[in-house]
XYZ file of C-alpha atoms in Angstrom:
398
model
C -15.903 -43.802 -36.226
C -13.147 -42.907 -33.624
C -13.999 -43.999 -30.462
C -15.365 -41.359 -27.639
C -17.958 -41.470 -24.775
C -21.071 -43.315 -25.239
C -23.037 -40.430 -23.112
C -25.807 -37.880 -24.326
C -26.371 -35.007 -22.176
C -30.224 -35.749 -20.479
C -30.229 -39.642 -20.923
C -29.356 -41.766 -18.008
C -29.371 -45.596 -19.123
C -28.636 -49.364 -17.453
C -28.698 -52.780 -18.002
C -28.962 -55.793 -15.073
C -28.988 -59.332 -14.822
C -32.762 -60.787 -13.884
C -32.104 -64.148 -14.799
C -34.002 -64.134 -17.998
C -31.099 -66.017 -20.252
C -29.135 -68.458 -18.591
C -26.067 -66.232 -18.019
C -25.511 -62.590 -18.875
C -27.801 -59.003 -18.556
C -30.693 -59.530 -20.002
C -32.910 -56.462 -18.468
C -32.320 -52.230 -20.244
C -33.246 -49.502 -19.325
C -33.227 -45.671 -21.172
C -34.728 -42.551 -19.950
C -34.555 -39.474 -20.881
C -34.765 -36.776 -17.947
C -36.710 -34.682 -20.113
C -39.615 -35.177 -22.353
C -38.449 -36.656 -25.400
C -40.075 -36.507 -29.012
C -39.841 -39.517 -30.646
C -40.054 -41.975 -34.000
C -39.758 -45.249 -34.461
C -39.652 -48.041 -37.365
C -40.951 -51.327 -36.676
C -40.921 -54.746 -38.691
C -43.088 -55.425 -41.221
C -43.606 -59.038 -41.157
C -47.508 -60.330 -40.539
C -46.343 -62.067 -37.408
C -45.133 -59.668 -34.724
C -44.564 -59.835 -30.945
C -47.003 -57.953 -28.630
C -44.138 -55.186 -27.876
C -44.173 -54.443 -31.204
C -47.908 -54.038 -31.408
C -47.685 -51.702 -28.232
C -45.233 -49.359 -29.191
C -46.160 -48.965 -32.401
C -49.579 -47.929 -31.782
C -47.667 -45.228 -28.886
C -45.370 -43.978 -31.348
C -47.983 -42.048 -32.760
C -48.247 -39.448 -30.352
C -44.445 -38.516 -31.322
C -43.418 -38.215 -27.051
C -41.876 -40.593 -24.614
C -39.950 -40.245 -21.800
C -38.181 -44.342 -21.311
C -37.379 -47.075 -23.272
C -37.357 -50.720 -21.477
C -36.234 -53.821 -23.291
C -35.285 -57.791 -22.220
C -33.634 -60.335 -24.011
C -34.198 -64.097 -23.507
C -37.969 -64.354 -24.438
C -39.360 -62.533 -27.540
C -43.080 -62.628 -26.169
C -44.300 -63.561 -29.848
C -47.358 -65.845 -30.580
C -48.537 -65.589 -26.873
C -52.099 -64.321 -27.226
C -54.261 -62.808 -24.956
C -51.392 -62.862 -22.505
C -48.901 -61.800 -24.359
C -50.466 -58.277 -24.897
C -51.591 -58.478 -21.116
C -47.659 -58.877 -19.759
C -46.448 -56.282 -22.364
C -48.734 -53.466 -21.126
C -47.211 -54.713 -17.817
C -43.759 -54.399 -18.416
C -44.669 -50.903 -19.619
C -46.484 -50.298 -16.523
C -43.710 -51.593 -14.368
C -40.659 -49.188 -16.252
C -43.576 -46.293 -15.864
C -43.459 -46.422 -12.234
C -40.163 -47.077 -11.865
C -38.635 -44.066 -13.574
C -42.037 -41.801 -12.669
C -43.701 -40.893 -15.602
C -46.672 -42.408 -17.865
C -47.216 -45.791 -19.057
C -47.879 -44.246 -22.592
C -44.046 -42.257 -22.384
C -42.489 -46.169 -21.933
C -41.591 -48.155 -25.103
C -40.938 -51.583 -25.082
C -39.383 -54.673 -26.895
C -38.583 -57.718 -25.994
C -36.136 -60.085 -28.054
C -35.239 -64.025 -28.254
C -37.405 -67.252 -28.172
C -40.779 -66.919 -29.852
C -44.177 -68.605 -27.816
C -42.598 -68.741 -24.381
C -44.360 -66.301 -22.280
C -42.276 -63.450 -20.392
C -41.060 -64.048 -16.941
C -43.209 -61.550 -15.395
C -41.559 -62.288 -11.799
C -38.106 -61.575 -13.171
C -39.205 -58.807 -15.543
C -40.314 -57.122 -12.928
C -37.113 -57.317 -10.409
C -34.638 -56.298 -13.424
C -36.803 -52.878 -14.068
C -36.612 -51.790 -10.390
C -33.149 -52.931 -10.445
C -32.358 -51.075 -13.619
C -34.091 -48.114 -12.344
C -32.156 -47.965 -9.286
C -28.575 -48.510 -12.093
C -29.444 -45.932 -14.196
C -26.671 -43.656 -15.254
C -25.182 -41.547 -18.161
C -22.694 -44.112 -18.449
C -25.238 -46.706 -18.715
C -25.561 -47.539 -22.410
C -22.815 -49.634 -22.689
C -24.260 -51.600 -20.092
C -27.722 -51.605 -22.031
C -26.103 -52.874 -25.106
C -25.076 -55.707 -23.400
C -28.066 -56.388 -22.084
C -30.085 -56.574 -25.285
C -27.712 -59.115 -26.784
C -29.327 -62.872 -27.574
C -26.793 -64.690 -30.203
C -24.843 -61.465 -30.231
C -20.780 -62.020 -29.911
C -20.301 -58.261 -29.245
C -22.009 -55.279 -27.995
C -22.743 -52.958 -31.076
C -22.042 -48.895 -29.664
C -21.688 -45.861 -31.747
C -21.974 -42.007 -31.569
C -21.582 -39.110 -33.272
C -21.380 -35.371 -32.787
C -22.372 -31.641 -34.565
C -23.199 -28.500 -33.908
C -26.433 -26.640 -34.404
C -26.963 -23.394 -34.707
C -23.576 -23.889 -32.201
C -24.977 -25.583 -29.958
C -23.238 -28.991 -29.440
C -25.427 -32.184 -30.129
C -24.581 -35.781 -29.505
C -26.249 -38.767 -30.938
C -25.557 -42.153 -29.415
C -26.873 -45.520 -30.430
C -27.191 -49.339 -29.371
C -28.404 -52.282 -31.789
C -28.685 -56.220 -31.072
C -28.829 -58.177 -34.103
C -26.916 -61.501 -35.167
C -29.376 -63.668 -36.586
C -32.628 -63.537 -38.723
C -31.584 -60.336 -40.442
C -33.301 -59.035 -43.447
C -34.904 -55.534 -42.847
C -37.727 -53.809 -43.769
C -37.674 -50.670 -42.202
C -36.216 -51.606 -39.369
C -33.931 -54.317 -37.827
C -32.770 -56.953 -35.044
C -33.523 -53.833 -32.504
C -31.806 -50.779 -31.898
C -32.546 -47.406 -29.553
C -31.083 -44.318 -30.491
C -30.773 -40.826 -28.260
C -29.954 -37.518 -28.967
C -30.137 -34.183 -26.713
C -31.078 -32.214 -30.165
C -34.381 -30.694 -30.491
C -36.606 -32.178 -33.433
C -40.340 -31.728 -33.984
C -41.625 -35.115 -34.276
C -42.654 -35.164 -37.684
C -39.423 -34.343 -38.711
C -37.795 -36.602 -36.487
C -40.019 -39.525 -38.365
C -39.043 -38.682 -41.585
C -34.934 -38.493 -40.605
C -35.346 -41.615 -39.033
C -37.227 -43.430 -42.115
C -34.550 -41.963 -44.522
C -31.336 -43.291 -41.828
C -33.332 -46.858 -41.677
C -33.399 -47.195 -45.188
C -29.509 -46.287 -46.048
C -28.679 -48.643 -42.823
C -30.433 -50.885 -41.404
C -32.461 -51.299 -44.765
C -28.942 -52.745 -46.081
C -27.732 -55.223 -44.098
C -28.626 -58.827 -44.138
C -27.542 -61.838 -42.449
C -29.576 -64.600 -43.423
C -32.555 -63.340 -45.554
C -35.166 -63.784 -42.344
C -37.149 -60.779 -41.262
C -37.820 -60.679 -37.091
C -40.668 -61.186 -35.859
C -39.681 -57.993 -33.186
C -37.699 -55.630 -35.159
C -37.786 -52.256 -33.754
C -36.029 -49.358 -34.047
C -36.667 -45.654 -31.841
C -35.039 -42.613 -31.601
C -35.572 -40.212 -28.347
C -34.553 -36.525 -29.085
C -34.716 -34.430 -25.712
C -33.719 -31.217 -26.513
C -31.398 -30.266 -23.935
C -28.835 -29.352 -26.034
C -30.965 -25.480 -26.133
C -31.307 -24.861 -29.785
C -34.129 -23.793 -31.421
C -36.185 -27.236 -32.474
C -35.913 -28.434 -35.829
C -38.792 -28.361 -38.053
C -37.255 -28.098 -41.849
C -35.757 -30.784 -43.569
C -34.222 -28.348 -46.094
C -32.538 -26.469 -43.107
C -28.586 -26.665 -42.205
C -29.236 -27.765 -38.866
C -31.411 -30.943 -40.240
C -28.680 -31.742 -42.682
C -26.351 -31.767 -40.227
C -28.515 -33.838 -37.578
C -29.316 -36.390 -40.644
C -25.222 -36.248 -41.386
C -24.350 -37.796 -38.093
C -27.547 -39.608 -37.478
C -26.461 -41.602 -40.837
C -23.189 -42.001 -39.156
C -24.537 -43.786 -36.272
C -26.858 -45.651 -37.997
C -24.538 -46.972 -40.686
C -21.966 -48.221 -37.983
C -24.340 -50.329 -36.462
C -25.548 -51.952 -39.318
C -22.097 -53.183 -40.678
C -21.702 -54.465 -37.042
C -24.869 -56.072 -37.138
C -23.688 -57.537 -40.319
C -19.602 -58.488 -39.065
C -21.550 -60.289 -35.889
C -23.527 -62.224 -38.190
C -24.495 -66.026 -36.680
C -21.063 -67.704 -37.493
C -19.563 -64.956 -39.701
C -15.828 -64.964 -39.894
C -15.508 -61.955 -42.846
C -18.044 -58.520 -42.934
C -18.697 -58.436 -46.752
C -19.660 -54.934 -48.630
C -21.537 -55.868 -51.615
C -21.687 -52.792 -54.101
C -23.914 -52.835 -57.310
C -23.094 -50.386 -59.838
C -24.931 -49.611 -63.681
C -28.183 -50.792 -62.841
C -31.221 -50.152 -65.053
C -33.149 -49.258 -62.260
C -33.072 -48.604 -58.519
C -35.111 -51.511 -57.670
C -32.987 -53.742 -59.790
C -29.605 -52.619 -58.081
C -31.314 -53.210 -54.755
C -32.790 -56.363 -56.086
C -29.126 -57.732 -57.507
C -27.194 -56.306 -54.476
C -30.042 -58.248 -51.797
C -29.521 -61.760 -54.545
C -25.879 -61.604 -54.236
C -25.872 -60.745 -50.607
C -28.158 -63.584 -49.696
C -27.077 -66.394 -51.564
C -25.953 -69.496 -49.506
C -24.087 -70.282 -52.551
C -21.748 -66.976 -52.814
C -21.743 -66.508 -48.789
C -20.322 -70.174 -48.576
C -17.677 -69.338 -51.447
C -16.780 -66.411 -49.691
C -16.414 -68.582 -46.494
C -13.780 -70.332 -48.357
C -11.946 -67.785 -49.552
C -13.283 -69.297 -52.895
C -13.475 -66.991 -55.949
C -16.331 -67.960 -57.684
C -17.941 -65.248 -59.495
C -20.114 -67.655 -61.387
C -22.061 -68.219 -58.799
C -22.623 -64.200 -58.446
C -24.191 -64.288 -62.015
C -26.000 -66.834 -61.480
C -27.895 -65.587 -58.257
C -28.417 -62.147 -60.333
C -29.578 -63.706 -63.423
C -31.787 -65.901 -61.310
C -33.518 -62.760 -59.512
C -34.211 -60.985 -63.414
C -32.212 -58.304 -62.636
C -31.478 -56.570 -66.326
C -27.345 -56.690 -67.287
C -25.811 -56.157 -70.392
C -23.178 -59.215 -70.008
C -20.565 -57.483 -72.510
C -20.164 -54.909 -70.320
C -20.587 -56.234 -66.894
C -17.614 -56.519 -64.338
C -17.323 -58.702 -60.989
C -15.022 -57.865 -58.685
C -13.505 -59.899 -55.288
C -11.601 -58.107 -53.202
C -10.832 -55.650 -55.477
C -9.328 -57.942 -58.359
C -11.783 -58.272 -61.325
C -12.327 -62.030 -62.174
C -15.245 -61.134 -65.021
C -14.861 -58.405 -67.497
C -16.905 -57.921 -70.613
C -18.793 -61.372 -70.900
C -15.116 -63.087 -69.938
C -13.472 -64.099 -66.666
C -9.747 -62.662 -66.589
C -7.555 -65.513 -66.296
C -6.413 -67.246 -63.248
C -3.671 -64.919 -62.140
C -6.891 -62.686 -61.041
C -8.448 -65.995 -59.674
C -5.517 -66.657 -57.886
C -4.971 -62.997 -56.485
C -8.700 -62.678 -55.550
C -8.688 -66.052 -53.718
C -5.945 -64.351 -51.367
C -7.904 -61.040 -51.214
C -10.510 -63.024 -49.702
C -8.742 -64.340 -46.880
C -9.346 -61.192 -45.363
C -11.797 -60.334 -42.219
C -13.212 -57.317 -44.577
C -14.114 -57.821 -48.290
C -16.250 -56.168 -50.931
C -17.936 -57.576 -53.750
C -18.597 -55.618 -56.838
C -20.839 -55.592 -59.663
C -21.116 -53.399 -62.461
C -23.909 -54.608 -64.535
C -23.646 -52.408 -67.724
C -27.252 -51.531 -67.868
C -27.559 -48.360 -66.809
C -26.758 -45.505 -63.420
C -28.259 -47.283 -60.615
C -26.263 -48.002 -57.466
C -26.689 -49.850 -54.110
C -24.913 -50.839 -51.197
C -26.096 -54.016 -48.556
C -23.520 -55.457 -45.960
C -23.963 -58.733 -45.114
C -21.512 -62.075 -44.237
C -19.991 -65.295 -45.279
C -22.081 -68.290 -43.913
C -19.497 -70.931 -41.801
C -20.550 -74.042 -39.939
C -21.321 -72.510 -36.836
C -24.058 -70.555 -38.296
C -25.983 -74.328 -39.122
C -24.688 -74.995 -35.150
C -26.243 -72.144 -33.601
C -29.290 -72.620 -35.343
C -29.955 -76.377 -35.765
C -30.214 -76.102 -31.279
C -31.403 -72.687 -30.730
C -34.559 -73.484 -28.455
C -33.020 -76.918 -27.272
């Protein structure tokens, strides 16, 4: 995606410093100057953080008007209290940018059972609110970063019905990553107009081609949440069909965005060194493409290989065979880096060992399997697994 202006006509955003982390911003901000309709996908783990329970149940109505977020404290496992300062922070973004409590979304993201900072919540809103800008959202993706390395940006742009449409989005994610319709968190905004069931369902279908297929370590959040804000002031007629051009074309782009923050999700992974594509081909099934393409993705066995620059597609059969995903090993290929190592229930000699060992010295690599069994296809981007990620991890709270 070539890089341009992270600004969408209507939106002002802005991200501050209150002191929750120990260094960094760590208080956003988005608002949309206009009435906004608006979706949202949410984790699906049993244990969830009070934002998540609050926004999901306000994502209903399909309209919001502000988005506010902090990073440092997750506000997971806190009770009574934890619902109690969630409907606060809500309450504090609400007056802050003038409109209602039930426009404002939350989400809050880092260390679970410590309760939210209410005192410094509270002083990075008004702060934000007094930042806000259309040049803002860089500063918000900063600001929602935990174990993050880099900000993660994108945007795209259309036309409908001529009218020029932007869509811009922000994602955090670095650590316990494994979707399930949704991820880590990310906030997308658009000035196209969208009913809101039909922004729902574009949404849904984006998640699951993106964020759906990326994984980092195989852990689901406890706080995963994704929205989307569409405001309408780009003036065309709102979008109701999915069959129409204008919908394709919103769904076009919004894939575009979506898909670019997922594989940076994925090349920020705790530790990573080396964004790896895995691609399953000639599966029996859908579920058993998805199902061989999540095995190979998440083994600590092929992630560590890959680490090395080691070429050892035994251990990718293995983790496939291991999940009973159906193959027909006569006619399944492996493939590192391009070079096939496995061909027709044989590895290919250690020239291809040898050239696929280089081809994984690379910062970008793809892993392919064609299993032989059928038409099936899927696509997850993960990455290797290096010392630091046991580093990070082993004194996260400490």
């Amino acid at each position: 995606m070539a890089p341009t202006r992270l600004v969408v006509p209507g939106f002002r955003a802005a991200g501050v410093r209150a002191g929750i982390k120990t260094k960094g911003l760590d208080v956003a901000l988005i608002v949309s100057d206009a009435p906004a309709s608006v979706a949202g996908v949410f984790t699906r783990s049993t244990v969830v953080g009070a934002p998540v329970a609050l926004s999901r149940a306000k994502v209903r109505r399909g309209r919001g008007r502000a988005i506010a977020v902090n990073a440092g404290v997750s506000n997971v496992a806190m009770g009574a209290r934890g619902l109690r300062d969630a409907r606060a922070m809500a309450a504090l973004a609400a007056r802050a940018v003038g409109c209602s409590e039930d426009e404002v979304f939350i989400a809050s993201t880092g260390v679970i059972g410590h309760p939210l900072p209410m005192d410094k919540i509270g002083r990075g809103i008004a702060a934000a609110a007094k930042a806000l800008r259309p040049e803002g959202l860089g500063d918000a993706s900063r600001a929602i970063m935990t174990t993050d390395l880099v900000a993660k940006t994108a945007v795209a742009r259309t036309k409908i019905d001529g009218r020029a449409v932007t869509i811009a989005g922000i994602a955090k994610g670095s650590g316990m990553i494994e979707p399930n319709m949704a991820t880590m968190l990310s906030f997308l905004v658009t000035d196209a107009a969208i009913a809101p069931p039909l922004l729902r369902r574009l949404l849904r279908d984006a998640a699951d081609e993106s964020y759906n297929r990326v994984t980092v370590d195989g852990e689901s959040s406890t706080s995963d949440t994704v929205l989307l804000l569409a405001n309408g002031v780009a003036g065309h007629a709102p979008l109701r069909d999915a069959a129409s051009a204008g919908a394709r074309r919103f769904a076009a782009a919004l894939g575009e965005v979506t898909q670019a923050l997922a594989r940076a999700i994925a090349r920020d992974g705790e530790g990573a060194t080396k964004l790896v594509t895995v691609r399953v081909a000639g599966a029996r099934s859908a579920a058993d493409a998805e199902r061989a393409a999540k095995r190979v993705a998440n083994s600590m066995l092929v992630k560590t290989a890959l680490f090395g620059g080691d070429p050892n597609w035994g251990r990718i059969l293995q983790t496939i065979g291991a999940g009973r995903v159906a193959l027909r090993l006569d006619r399944t290929e492996v493939r590192l880096g391009g070079v096939a190592v496995f061909r027709r229930g044989a590895p290919t000699g250690d020239g291809a060992r040898r050239r696929a060992g280089r081809a994984l010295g690379a910062k970008e690599i793809e892993v392919a399997v064609d299993l032989g069994a059928g038409r099936h296809t899927a696509t997850v981007w993960t990455c290797d697994l290096s010392y630091d990620y046991v580093r990070i991890n082993a004194d996260y709270t400490t």
